[in-house]
Amino acid sequence: MPHRVGLGFDAHAFEEGRRLVLGGVELPHARGLAGHSDADVLVHAIMDALLGACGERDIGFKFPDTDPTYQGISSLVLLEEVMGILAERGYRLVNTDCVIVAQEPRIAPHIPEMRTRLSPILRLTPDKIGIKATTTEGMGFTGRGEGIAAVAVVLLERGEP
Ligand code: MG
């Protein structure tokens, strides 16, 4: 089987006094996302997609929130680790495509920077890192501005990174 696909989903609640980090980029906003790490919901969804595609358990299993090592850690550090696991299993990433679901703030202006930031870590040119943003038109927990969710798919193929 030369190719594998993976799917990841994550959601975090807004919390006062936290930084808002998405795709490794800090967005100016009154509230950030609650979580044990920096709560980068986009990177978490990508990591779960990568782990799922190469037959590994999810990030909650790999990086338990009971482990003080991961307190406040940048999710990009965890993503580096996941990319290492991928290489060990003999896979490289072909492309990823993601959706951020948020009513606020406006995500679109920050997407180019997210793609640039993730590019060296994912070993992909920015054109192979799809990041899109949508609202849910006021419906559900994202629509009420309670938090942000993200979905990611990845395609892996056998071979060197
Ligand atoms: Mg998470």
Short mmCIF file of C-alpha atoms and ligand atoms in Angstrom, two decimals, residues 10 12 44 59, ligand 1:
data_model
loop_
_atom_site.label_atom_id
_atom_site.label_comp_id
_atom_site.label_asym_id
_atom_site.label_seq_id
_atom_site.Cartn_x
_atom_site.Cartn_y
_atom_site.Cartn_z
CA ASP A 10 -10.23 18.97 17.19
CA HIS A 12 -11.06 23.97 21.97
CA HIS A 44 -3.79 19.26 16.71
CA ILE A 59 -2.36 12.80 20.21
MG MG B 1 -6.51 19.65 21.06
#
